[in-house]
Structures are given as structure tokens and as C-alpha cells.
Coordinates of C-alpha atoms and ligand atoms in Angstrom, one line a residue:
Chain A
X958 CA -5.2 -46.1 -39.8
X959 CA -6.3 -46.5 -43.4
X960 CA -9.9 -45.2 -43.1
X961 CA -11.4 -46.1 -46.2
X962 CA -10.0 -47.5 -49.7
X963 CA -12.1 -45.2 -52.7
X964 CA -11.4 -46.8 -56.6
X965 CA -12.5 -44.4 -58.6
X966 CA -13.0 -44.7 -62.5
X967 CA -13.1 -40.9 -63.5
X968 CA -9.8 -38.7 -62.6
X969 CA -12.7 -36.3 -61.6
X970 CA -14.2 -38.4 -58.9
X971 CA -10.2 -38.8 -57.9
X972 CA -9.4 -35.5 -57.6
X973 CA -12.5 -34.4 -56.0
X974 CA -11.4 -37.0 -53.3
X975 CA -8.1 -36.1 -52.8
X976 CA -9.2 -32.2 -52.3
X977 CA -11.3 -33.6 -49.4
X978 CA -7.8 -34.6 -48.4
X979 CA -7.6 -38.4 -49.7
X980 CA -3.9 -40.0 -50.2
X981 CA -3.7 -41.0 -53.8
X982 CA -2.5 -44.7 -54.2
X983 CA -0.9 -46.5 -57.3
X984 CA 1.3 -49.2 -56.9
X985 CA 1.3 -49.3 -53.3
X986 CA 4.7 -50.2 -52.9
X987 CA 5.8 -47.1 -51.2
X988 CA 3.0 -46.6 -49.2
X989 CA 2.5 -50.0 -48.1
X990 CA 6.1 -51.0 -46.6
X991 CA 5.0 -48.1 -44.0
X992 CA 1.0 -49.1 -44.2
X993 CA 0.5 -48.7 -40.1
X994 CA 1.6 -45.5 -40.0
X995 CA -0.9 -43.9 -42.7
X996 CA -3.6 -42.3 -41.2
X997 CA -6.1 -41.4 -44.3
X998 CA -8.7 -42.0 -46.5
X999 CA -6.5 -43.2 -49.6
X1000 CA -7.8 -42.9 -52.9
X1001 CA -6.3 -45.7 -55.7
X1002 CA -5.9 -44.1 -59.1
X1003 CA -4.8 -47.1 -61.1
X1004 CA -8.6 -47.3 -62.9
X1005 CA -8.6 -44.0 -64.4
X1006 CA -7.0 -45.2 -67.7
X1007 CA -3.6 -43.2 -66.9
X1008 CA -1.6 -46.0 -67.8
X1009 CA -1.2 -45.5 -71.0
X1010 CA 2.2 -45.1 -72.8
X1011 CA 1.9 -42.8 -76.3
X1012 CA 4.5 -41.7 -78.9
X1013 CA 4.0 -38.3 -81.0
X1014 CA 6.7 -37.4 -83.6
X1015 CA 8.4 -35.5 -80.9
X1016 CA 7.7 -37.2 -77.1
X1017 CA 6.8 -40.1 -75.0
X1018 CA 3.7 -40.0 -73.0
X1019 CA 3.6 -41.9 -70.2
X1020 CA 0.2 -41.9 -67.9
X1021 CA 1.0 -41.6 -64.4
X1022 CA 0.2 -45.1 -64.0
X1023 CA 2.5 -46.3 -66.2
X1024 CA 4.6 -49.5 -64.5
X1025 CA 7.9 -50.0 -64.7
X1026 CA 7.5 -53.5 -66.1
X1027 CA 5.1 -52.0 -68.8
X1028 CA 8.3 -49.1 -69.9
X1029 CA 10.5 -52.4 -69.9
X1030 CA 8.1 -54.3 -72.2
X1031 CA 7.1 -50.8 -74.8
X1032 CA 8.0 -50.8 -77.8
X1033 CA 9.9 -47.2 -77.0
X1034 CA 11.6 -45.1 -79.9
X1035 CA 15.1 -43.4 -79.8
X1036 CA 18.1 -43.5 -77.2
X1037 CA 15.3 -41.8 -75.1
X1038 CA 13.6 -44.7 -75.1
X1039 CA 16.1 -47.4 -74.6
X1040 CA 17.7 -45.2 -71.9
X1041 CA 13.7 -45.3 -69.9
X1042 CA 14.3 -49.6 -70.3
X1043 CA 17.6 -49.9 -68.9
X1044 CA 17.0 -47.2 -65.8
X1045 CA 13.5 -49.2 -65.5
X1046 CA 15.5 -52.6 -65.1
X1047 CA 17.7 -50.9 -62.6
X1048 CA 15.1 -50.5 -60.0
X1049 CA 14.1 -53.6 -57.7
X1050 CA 12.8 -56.8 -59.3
X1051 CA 10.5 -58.0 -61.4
X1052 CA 7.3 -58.4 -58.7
X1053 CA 7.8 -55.2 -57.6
X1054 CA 8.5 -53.4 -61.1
X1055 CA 4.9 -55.1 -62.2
X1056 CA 3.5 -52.7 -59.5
X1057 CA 5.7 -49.7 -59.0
X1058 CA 4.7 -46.9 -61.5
X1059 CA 6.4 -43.8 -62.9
X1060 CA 4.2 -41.3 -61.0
X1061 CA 4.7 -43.3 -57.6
X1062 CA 8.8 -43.5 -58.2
X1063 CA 8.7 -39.2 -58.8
X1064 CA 5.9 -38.5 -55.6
X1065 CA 7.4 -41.1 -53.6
X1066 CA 10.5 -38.4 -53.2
X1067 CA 12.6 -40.8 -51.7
X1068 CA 16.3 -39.8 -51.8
X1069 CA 17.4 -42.9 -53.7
X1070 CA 14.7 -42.9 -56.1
X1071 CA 16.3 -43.8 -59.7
X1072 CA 13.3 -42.2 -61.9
X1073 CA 13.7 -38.2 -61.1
X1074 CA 17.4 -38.9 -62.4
X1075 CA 16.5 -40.6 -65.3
X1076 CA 14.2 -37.4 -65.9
X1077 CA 16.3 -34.9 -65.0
X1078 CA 18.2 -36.0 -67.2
X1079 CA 16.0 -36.6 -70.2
X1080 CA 14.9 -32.9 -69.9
X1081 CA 11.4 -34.5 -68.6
X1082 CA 8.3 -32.7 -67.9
X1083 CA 5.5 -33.5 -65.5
X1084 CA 1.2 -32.6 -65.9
X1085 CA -0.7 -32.2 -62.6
X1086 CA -3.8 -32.2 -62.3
X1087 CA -6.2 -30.5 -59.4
X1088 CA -10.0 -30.4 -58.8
X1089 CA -11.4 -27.2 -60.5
X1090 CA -8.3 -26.2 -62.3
X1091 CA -7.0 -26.7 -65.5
X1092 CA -3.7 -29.0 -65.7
X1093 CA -0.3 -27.3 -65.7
X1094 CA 2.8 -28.8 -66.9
X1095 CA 6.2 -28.8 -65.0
X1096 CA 9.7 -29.1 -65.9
X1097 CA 11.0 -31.9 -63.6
X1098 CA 13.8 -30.1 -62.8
X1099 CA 11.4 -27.2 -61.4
X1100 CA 9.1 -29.8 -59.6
X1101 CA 12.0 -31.3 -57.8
X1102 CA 13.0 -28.0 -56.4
X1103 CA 11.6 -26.4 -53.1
X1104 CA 8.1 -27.6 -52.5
X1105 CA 6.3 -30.5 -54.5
X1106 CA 3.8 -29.2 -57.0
X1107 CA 1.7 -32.5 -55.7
X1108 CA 0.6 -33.5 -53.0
X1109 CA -2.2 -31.8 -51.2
X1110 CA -5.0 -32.5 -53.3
X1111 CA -2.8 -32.2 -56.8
X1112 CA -2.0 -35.3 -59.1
X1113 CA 1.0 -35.9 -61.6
X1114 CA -1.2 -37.3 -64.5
X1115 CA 1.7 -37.3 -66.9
X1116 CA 5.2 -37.6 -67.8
X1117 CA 6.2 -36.3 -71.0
X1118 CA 9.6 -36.7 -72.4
X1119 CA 10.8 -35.0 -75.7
X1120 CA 12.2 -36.9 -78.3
X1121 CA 16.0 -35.1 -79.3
X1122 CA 17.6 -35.9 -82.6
X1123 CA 21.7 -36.9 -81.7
X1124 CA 21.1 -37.1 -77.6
X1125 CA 22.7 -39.9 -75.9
X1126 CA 23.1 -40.8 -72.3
X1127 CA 24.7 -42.7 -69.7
X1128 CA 23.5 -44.0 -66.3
X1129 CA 25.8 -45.8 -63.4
X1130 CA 24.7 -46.9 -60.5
X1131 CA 26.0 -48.3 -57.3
X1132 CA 24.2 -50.4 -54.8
X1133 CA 25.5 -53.2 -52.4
X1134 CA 23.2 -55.8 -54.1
X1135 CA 21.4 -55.6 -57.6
X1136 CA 18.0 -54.9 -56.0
X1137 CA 19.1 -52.7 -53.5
X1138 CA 18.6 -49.2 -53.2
X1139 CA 21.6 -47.1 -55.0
X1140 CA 25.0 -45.8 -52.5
X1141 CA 25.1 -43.2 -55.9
X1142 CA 23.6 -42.7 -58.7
X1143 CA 24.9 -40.7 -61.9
X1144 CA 23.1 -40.0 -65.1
X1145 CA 24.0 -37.7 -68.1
X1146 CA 23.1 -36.8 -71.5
X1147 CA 24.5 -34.5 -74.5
X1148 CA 24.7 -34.3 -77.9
X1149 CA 28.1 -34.5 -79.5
X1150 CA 28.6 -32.3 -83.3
X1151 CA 32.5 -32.6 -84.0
X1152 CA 33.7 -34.0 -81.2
X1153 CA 31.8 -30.6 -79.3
X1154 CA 29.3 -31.5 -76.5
X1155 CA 26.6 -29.7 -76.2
X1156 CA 23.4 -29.4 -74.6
X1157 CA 25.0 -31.1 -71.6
X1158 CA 23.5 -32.8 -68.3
X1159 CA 25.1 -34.0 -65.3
X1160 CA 22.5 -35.5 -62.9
X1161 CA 23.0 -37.1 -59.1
X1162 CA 20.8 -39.0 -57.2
X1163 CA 21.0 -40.3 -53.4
X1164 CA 23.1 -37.6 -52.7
X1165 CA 20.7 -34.9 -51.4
X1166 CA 16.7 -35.5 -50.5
X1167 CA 15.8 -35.2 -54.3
X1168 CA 18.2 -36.0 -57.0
X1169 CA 19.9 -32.7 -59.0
X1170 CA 21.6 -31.5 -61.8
X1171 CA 25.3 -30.7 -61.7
X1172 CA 25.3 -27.1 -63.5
X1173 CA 29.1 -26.2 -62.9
X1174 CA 29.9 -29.4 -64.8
X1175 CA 27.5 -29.2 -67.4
X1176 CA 28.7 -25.3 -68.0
X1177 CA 32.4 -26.5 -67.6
X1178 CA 31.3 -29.5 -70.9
X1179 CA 29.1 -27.2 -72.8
X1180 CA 30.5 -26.0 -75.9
X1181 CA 33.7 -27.8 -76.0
X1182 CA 35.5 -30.8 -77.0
X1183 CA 34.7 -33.3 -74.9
X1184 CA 37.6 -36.1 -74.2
X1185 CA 38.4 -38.1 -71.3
X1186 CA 40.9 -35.7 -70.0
X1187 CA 38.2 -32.7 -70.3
X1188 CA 35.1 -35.1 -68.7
X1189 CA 37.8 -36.2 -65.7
X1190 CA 39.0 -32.1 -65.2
X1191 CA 35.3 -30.7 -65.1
X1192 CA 34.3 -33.8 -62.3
X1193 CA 37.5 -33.1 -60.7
X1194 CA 36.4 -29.3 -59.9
X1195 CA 33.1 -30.1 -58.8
X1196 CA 34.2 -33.1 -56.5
X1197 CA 35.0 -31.1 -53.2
X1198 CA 31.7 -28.5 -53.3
X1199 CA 29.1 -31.1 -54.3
X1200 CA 26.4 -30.9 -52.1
X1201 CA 26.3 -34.4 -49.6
X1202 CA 23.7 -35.3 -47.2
X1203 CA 25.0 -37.4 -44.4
X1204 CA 22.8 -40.6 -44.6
X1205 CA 22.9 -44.0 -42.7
X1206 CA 24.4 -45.9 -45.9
X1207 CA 27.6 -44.6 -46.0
X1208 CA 30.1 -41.8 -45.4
X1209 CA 29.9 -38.6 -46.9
X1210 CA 33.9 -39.0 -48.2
X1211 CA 32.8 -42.4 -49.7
X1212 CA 29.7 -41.4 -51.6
X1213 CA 31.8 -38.1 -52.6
X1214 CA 34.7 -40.8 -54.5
X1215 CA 32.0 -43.1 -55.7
X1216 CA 29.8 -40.0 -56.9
X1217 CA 33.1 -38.7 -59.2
X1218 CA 33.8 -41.8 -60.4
X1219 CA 30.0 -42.8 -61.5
X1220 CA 29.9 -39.1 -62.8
X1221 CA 32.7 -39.6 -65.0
X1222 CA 31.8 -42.7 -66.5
X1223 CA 28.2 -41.8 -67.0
X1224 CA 29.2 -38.7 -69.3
X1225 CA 32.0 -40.9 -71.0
X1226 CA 28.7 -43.4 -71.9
X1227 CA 27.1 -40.1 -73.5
X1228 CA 29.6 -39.1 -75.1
X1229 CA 30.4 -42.2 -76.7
X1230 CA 33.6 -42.8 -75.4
X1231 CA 32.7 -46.2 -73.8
Chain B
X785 CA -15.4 -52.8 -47.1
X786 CA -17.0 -55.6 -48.9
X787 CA -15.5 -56.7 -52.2
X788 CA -15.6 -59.8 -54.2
X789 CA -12.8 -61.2 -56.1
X790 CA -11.6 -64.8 -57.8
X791 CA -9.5 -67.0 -55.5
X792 CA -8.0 -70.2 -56.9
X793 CA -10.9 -70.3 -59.5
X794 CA -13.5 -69.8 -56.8
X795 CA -15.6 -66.5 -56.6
X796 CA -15.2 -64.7 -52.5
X797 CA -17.3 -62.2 -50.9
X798 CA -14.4 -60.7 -48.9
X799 CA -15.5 -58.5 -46.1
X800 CA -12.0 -56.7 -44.2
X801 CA -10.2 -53.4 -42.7
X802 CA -10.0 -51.0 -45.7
X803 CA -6.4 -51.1 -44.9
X804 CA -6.2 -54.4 -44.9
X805 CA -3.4 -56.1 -47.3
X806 CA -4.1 -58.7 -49.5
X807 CA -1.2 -60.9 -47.3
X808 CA -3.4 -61.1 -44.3
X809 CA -6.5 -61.2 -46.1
X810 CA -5.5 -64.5 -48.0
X811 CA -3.6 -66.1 -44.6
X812 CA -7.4 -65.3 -42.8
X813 CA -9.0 -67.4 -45.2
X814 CA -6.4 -70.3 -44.6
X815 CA -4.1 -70.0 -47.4
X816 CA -1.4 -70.3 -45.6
X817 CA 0.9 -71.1 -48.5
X818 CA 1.3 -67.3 -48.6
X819 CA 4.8 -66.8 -46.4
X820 CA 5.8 -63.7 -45.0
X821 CA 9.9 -63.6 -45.0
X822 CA 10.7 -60.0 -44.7
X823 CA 9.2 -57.1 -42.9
X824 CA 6.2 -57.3 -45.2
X825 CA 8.4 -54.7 -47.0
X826 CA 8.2 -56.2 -50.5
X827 CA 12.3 -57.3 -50.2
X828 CA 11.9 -61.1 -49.7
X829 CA 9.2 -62.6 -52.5
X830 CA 7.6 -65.2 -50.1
X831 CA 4.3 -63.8 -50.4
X832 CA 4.3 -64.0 -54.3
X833 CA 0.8 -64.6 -55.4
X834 CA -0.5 -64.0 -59.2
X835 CA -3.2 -61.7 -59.8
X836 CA -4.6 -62.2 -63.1
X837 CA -1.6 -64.1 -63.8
X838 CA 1.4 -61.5 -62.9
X839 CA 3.2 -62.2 -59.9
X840 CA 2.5 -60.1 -57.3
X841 CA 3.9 -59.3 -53.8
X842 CA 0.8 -59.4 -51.3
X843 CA 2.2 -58.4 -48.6
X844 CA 2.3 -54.7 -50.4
X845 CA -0.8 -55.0 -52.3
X846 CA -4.2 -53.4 -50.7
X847 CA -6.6 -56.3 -50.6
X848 CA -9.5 -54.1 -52.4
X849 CA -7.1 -53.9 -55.7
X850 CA -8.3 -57.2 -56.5
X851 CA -11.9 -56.7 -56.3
X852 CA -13.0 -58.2 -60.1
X853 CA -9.6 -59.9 -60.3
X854 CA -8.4 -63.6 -60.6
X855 CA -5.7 -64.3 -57.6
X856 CA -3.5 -67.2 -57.9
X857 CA -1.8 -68.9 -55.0
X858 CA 0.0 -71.9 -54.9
X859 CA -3.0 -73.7 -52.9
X860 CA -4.4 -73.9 -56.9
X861 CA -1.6 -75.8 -58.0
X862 CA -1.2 -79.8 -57.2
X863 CA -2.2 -81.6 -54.2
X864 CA 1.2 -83.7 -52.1
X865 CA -0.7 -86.4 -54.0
X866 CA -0.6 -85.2 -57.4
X867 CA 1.9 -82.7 -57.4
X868 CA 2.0 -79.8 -60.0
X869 CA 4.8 -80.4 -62.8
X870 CA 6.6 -77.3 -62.0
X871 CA 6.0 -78.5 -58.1
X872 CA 7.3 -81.8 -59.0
X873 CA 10.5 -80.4 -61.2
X874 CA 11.5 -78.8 -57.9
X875 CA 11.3 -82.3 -55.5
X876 CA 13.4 -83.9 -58.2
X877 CA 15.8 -81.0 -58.7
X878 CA 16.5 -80.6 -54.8
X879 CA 15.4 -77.4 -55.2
X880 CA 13.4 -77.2 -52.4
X881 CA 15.4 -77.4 -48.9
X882 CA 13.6 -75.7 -46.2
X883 CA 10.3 -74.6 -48.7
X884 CA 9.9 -71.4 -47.5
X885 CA 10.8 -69.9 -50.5
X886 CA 9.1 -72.0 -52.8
X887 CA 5.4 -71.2 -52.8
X888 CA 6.8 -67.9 -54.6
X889 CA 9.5 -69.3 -56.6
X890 CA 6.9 -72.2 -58.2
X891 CA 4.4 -69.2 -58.9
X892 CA 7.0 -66.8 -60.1
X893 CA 8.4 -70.1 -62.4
X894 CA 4.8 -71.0 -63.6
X895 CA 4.0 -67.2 -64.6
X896 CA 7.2 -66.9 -66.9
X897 CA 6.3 -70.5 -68.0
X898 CA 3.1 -69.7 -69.0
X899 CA 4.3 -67.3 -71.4
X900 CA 7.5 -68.9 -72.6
X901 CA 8.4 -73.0 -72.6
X902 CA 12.1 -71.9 -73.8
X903 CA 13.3 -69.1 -70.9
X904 CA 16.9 -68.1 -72.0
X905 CA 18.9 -67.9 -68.8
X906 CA 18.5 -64.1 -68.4
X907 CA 14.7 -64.6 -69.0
X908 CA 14.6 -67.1 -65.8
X909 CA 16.8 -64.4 -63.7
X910 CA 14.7 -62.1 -64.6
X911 CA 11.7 -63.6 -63.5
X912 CA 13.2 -64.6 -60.0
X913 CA 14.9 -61.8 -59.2
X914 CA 12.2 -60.8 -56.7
X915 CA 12.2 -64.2 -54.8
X916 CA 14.8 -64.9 -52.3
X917 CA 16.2 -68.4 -51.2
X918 CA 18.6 -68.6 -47.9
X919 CA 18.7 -72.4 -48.6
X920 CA 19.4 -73.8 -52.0
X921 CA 21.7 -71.4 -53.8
X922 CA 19.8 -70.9 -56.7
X923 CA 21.7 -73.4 -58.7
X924 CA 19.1 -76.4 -58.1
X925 CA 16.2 -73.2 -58.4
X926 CA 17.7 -72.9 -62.1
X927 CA 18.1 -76.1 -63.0
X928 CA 14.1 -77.2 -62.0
X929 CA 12.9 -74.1 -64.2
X930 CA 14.1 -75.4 -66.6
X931 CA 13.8 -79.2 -66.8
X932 CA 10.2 -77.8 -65.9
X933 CA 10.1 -76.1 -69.4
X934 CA 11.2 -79.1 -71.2
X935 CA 8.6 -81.3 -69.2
X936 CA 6.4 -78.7 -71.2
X937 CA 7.4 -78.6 -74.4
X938 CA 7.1 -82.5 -74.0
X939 CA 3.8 -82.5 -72.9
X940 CA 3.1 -80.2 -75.9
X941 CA 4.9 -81.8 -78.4
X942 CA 3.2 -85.6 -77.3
X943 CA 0.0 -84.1 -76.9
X944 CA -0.2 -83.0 -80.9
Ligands
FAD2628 C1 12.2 -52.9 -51.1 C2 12.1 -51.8 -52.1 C3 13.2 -51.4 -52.8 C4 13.1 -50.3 -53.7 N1 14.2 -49.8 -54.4 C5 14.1 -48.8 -55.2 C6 15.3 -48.3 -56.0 O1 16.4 -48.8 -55.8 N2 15.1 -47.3 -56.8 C7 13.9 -46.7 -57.0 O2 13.8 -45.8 -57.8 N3 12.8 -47.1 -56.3 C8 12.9 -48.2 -55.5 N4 11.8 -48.6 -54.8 C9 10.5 -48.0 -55.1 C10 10.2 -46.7 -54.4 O3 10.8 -46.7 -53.1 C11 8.7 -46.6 -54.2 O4 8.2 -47.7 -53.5 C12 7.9 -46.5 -55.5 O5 8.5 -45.7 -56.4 C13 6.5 -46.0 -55.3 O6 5.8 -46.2 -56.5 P1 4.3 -46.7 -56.4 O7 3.7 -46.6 -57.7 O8 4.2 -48.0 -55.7 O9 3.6 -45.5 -55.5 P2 2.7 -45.6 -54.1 O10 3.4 -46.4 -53.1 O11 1.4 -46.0 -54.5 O12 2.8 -44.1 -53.7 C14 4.0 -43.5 -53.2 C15 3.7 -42.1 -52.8 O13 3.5 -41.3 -54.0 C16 2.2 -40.7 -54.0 N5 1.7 -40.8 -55.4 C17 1.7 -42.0 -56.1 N6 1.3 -41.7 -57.4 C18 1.1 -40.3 -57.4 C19 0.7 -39.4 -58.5 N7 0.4 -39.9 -59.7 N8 0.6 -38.1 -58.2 C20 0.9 -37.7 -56.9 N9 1.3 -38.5 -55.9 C21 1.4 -39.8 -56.2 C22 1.4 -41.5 -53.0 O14 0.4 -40.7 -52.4 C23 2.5 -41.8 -52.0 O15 2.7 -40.8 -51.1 C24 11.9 -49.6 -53.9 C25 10.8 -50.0 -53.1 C26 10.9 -51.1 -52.2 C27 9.7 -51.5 -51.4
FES2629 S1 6.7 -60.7 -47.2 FE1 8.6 -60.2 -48.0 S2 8.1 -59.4 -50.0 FE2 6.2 -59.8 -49.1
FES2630 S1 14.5 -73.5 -49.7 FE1 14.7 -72.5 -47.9 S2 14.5 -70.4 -48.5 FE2 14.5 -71.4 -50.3

């Protein structure tokens, strides 16, 4: 049961709530497909002016409350930013976009969840916030390992991600309908000097509980000359250890073959060879 | 909790569960043009209501998050008498076979309308692509959009 709905205005008074245990609330759309089974005090953070977007010379700064429908709309620079628009369009549809925001999509932790790709990908970082303390700032790929730095009384407040000179990226996708949640998901980014890739990431999502990076592929890319034959060979070697969690959706052979293939065209998008 | 809120231009005093969602809290005040078609799970769009003009699902919207807000629902529209011109675009289109769908289609149409008389195609799919129809296939849904937005841009062009 939902014991009591607090709307705050001042990220204090929210944060003071959710150390007395309140469930922080934004667009709802995760926790209210499951509403009966919340038993809480719930605490909405969507008035505390955190959904703001900002651009510095060197990052994007996207409040917690941020909606997807909002990213699609910015005025975002770099491939960064057009790379945030396209995964943003990826998600659901347009009712539920106006609602779901970028802090919901990384706490919501659910194994399809498009966002944490995107991130991991983009070399994101995330700002939590608890009562009392000062904020501390996370690398994504840190706050999607072991235990969630929020949660119990802490708040993501912030996404920030750094604006790279030469990056690109590449995201594929594959889901039974548009809307639907994704079978796979690949993402990857690099920068490519003289036909040499480097600064390389290989991401997969809906394959484990939280989405990861692919480090023997990116080591296997880094460095070299990156060509369709090289991007095939270092997915090829990775295919039969990467980690699969059996899931309802479909087999763990499948999503292996679709997971390759999606790899492999998401790094040919970075690399410009698509 | 007690909140109040705008319904259909009409100030409320709503009094319900904190838990409540803004789905049941509309249906108990008789609005019952607000359908539920899916698990209340935010897949279907049946329950598309505006709030402050942007289309919203209510079956996955707390009720409280529209204290101080305007809601929409298609009970503001026309009257079987005088129907909306959106409302009457879809009669003539055959876009409406069973209706279930359409409370959310019209007020998913009349929010992209309301910023844009001349949708491009992708523009219109965009702004649908959270409302489901098992009936029409779309194709008559598509076609009432947009003789809707040319009923507009007449009615704008006459009226200067
Ligand atoms: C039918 C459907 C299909 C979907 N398909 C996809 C899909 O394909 N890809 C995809 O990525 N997403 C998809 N989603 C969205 C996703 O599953 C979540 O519903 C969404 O990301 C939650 O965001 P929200 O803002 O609504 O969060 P809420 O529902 O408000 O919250 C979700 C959880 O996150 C916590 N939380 C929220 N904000 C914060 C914060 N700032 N700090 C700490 N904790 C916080 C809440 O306490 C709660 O536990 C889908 C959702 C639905 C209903
Ligand atoms: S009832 Fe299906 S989306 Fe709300
Ligand atoms: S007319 Fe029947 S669902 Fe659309």
C-alpha cells in the first residue's frame, strides 16, 4: 500500500524524507505498472527544479528529472548529443517518453533498460545526493557494478556526460515490436585518427541484470586499424564467453547470435563504416 | 489526501487513497471516457488524458501529480450533438470501429494539432505511437488526422 504521496519543493525536504525511508517517485511509470505491490511512503521529486538540461564547453547536464521527450526536443550539441535523441526515441512511445525521465530509466535497473547503455557508452557519470552529506559523483560504469549507490535514502540528482572532440557511436536494437522492450541491445563508441580506433567501447544491454561493457573487445579494437574484417574477428572471439542470463524472452543461443550481430554493426556505425 | 486540480476547465476538490492513480480517480468522478485496455501497464494508450496539454497515460500517473494542473479528457471535447472537429474528422474517416481506442487517439491527435496544423507523416506516427487500435488498421486513424488538420488550416485561413 502506498501510504502517503509527499511533493516536496526543496531536494532537502526530499532527501530528509527518503532517509526516513520514503520511495522517491519521478515519472511513475516504473513504479506504477506494479503500484499494488509498493508498500511505502513515496516521495515525488519532479518539483525540485531537477529537470533542467545545461551545456558547458565540455558536458551535458541533465537534472535527474530530465524526460525523455524533453532530450528528444533539446537543442543538444555534438554526436553526444544526437546519439542521447536517437536512444531517447528508441524507448516506448511518445505518452510514456513525456513521463519517463533519465534518472527513473538508470534506478529503475531493469535488465532491458536502454539508458545505462547509452551511458556506458558515452563514458557518463552520475551525482547522488543524501541527507547530511555532500554529493559524490559516479562513473556509470562503477554505479552499475555490485550494489546501487541509490537507493536507500540516496538520490541520482544528475547525469553528466562529457563532450569528446572526434567520438562517434552506434546503437542497434532488437525488439519484437518498435515499442517493445529490446531481445538485445548493442551500443559503441570510438574515435578513429588514421583509420586507428581508439578510445573504444563495446556496450550490451538485456543480456545480464544491468547492461556492461565488453572489455575484451574494446582491448582487441583499441589501438588498431579498425576494418570490417578486424570489428567481425574481435566480436567473433568474444561471442562464446559473453556472459547470458537465461530470461523468459528468448533463448540464450538466440540472444548470443543476435548480440554478435548487433555488436558488429553498432561498432561499424562508430567507426564510420556504415 | 485532499488536493485540488483543473478538470475539463472546472476547478475539483479531490479527496482519494494516496495511492490512488489518476485512472480511477477520473472513472470515480464519471468520466468514463477514460478506457482502460491493457493491464493499466502503460502499453495500450486507452487512458490518454492531457495534463496541461501533453498527453498523458492515467492509468500510470499518481492522481496527486496533478494537484495545480489542467487535465484534459475527451468529456471536454464536443457533445454527440455537436461533435468536436477532430471527433467529427474521425466519424467521416471510418476511423472509429469499435471506439475504444479513440478517446486517446482524438486527444493524442488534438495535442499534436494544437501545436502543428501541417503534421508530416512521421510527425503524426510519432504522436500515436502510444495509442493502440485492434480495429481500424491505422490507415482510416491517418487519414482523419489529417483531413482534421486541413479542416484547421481552413478554419484559420476563413476566419482572417
Ligand atoms: C510498457 C513499458 C515499456 C517500456 N519499455 C522500455 C524500453 O524498451 N527501454 C527502456 O529503457 N525503458 C522502457 N520502459 C521504461 C522503464 O521500464 C521504466 O518504467 C522507466 O525507466 C522508469 O522511469 P520513471 O522516471 O518513470 O521512474 P519511476 O517509475 O518514477 O521510478 C522507477 C524506480 O526508480 C527509482 N527512482 C526514480 N528516480 C530516481 C532518482 N532520481 N534517484 C534514485 N532513484 C530513483 C524509483 O524509486 C523507482 O524504484 C518501459 C516502461 C513501460 C511501462
Ligand atoms: S490502460 Fe493501457 S496504457 Fe493505461
Ligand atoms: S476502433 Fe476499436 S480499438 Fe480502435
Amino acid at each position: 500500500m502506498i501510504r502517503a504521496y509527499h511533493q516536496p519543493k526543496r531536494l532537502d525536504d526530499a532527501l530528509a524524507l527518503l532517509k526516513q525511508g520514503a520511495l522517491p517517485v519521478a515519472g511513475a511509470t516504473g513504479l506504477y505498472s506494479t503500484r499494488k505491490k509498493i508498500d511505502a511512503e513515496l516521495c515525488d521529486i519532479t518539483d525540485l527544479g531537477l529537470g533542467k538540461i545545461e551545456v558547458t564547453a565540455d558536458a551535458i547536464h541533465l537534472g535527474a528529472t530530465v524526460t525523455l521527450t524533453q532530450l528528444i526536443d533539446a537543442d543538444l550539441p555534438g554526436e553526444e548529443g544526437a546519439f542521447l535523441k536517437l536512444v531517447a526515441r528508441h524507448i516506448t512511445a511518445r505518452p510514456m517518453r513525456n513521463a519517463i525521465t533519465i534518472g527513473g530509466n538508470i534506478a529503475h535497473a531493469v535488465f532491458w533498460a536502454d539508458m545505462p547503455v547509452a551511458l556506458l557508452a558515452l563514458d557518463a557519470s552520475i551525482e547522488i545526493a543524501r541527507a547530511g552529506e555532500a554529493a559524490v559523483t559516479v562513473a556509470i560504469a562503477d554505479a552499475l557494478k555490485g550494489s546501487a549507490p541509490w537507493g536507500n535514502g540516496a538520490l541520482i540528482t544528475k547525469v553528466v556526460i562529457p563532450l569528446k572532440k572526434g567520438r562517434r557511436f552506434g546503437y542497434e536494437r532488437l525488439s519484437r515490436t518498435k515499442n517493445d522492450y529490446a531481445y538485445v541491445t548493442a551500443a559503441a563508441s570510438m574515435s578513429v585518427c588514421d583509420g586507428k580506433a581508439s578510445d573504444v567501447r563495446v556496450v550490451f544491454g538485456a543480456l545480464q541484470p544491468r547492461a556492461f561493457r565488453a572489455t575484451d573487445i574494446e582491448s582487441d579494437l583499441e589501438g588498431k586499424a579498425i576494418s570490417a574484417e578486424s570489428i567481425a574477428q574481435a566480436v567473433q572471439k568474444a561471442a562464446t564467453d559473453l556472459p547470458i542470463a537465461p530470461n523468459f524472452r528468448a533463448s540464450v543461443d538466440y540472444r548470443r547470435d543476435v548480440a554478435t550481430a548487433l555488436a558488429r554493426r553498432a561498432i561499424a556505425q562508430a567507426a564510420g563504416q556504415e | 489526501m485532499k488536493f485540488t486540480t483543473t478538470i475539463n476547465g472546472l476547478a475539483r476538490e479531490i479527496d482519494c487513497d494516496p495511492g490512488a492513480n489518476l485512472y480511477d480517480v477520473l472513472r470515480a468522478l464519471g468520466l468514463k471516457g477514460v478506457k482502460q485496455g491493457c493491464d493499466n501497464e502503460g502499453t495500450c494508450g486507452a487512458c490518454t488524458v492531457l495534463i496541461d496539454g501533453v498527453p498523458t497515460l492515467a492509468c500510470i500517473t499518481p492522481a496527486p501529480k496533478v494537484a495545480g494542473h489542467e487535465v484534459t479528457t475527451i468529456e471536454a471535447l464536443g457533445t454527440p450533438d455537436k461533435p468536436h472537429l477532430i471527433q467529427r474528422e474521425f466519424v467521416d474517416a471510418g476511423a472509429i470501429q469499435c471506439g475504444f481506442c479513440s478517446p486517446g487517439m482524438i486527444l493524442s491527435t488534438k495535442a499534436l494539432l494544437d501545436r502543428t496544423t501541417s503534421p508530416s507523416q512521421a510527425e503524426i506516427a510519432e504522436a500515436l505511437s502510444g495509442n493502440l487500435c485492434r480495429c481500424t488498421g491505422y490507415v482510416k486513424i491517418f487519414d482523419a488526422v489529417k483531413n482534421a488538420a486541413a479542416a484547421m488550416r481552413k478554419e484559420a485561413s476563413d476566419g482572417k
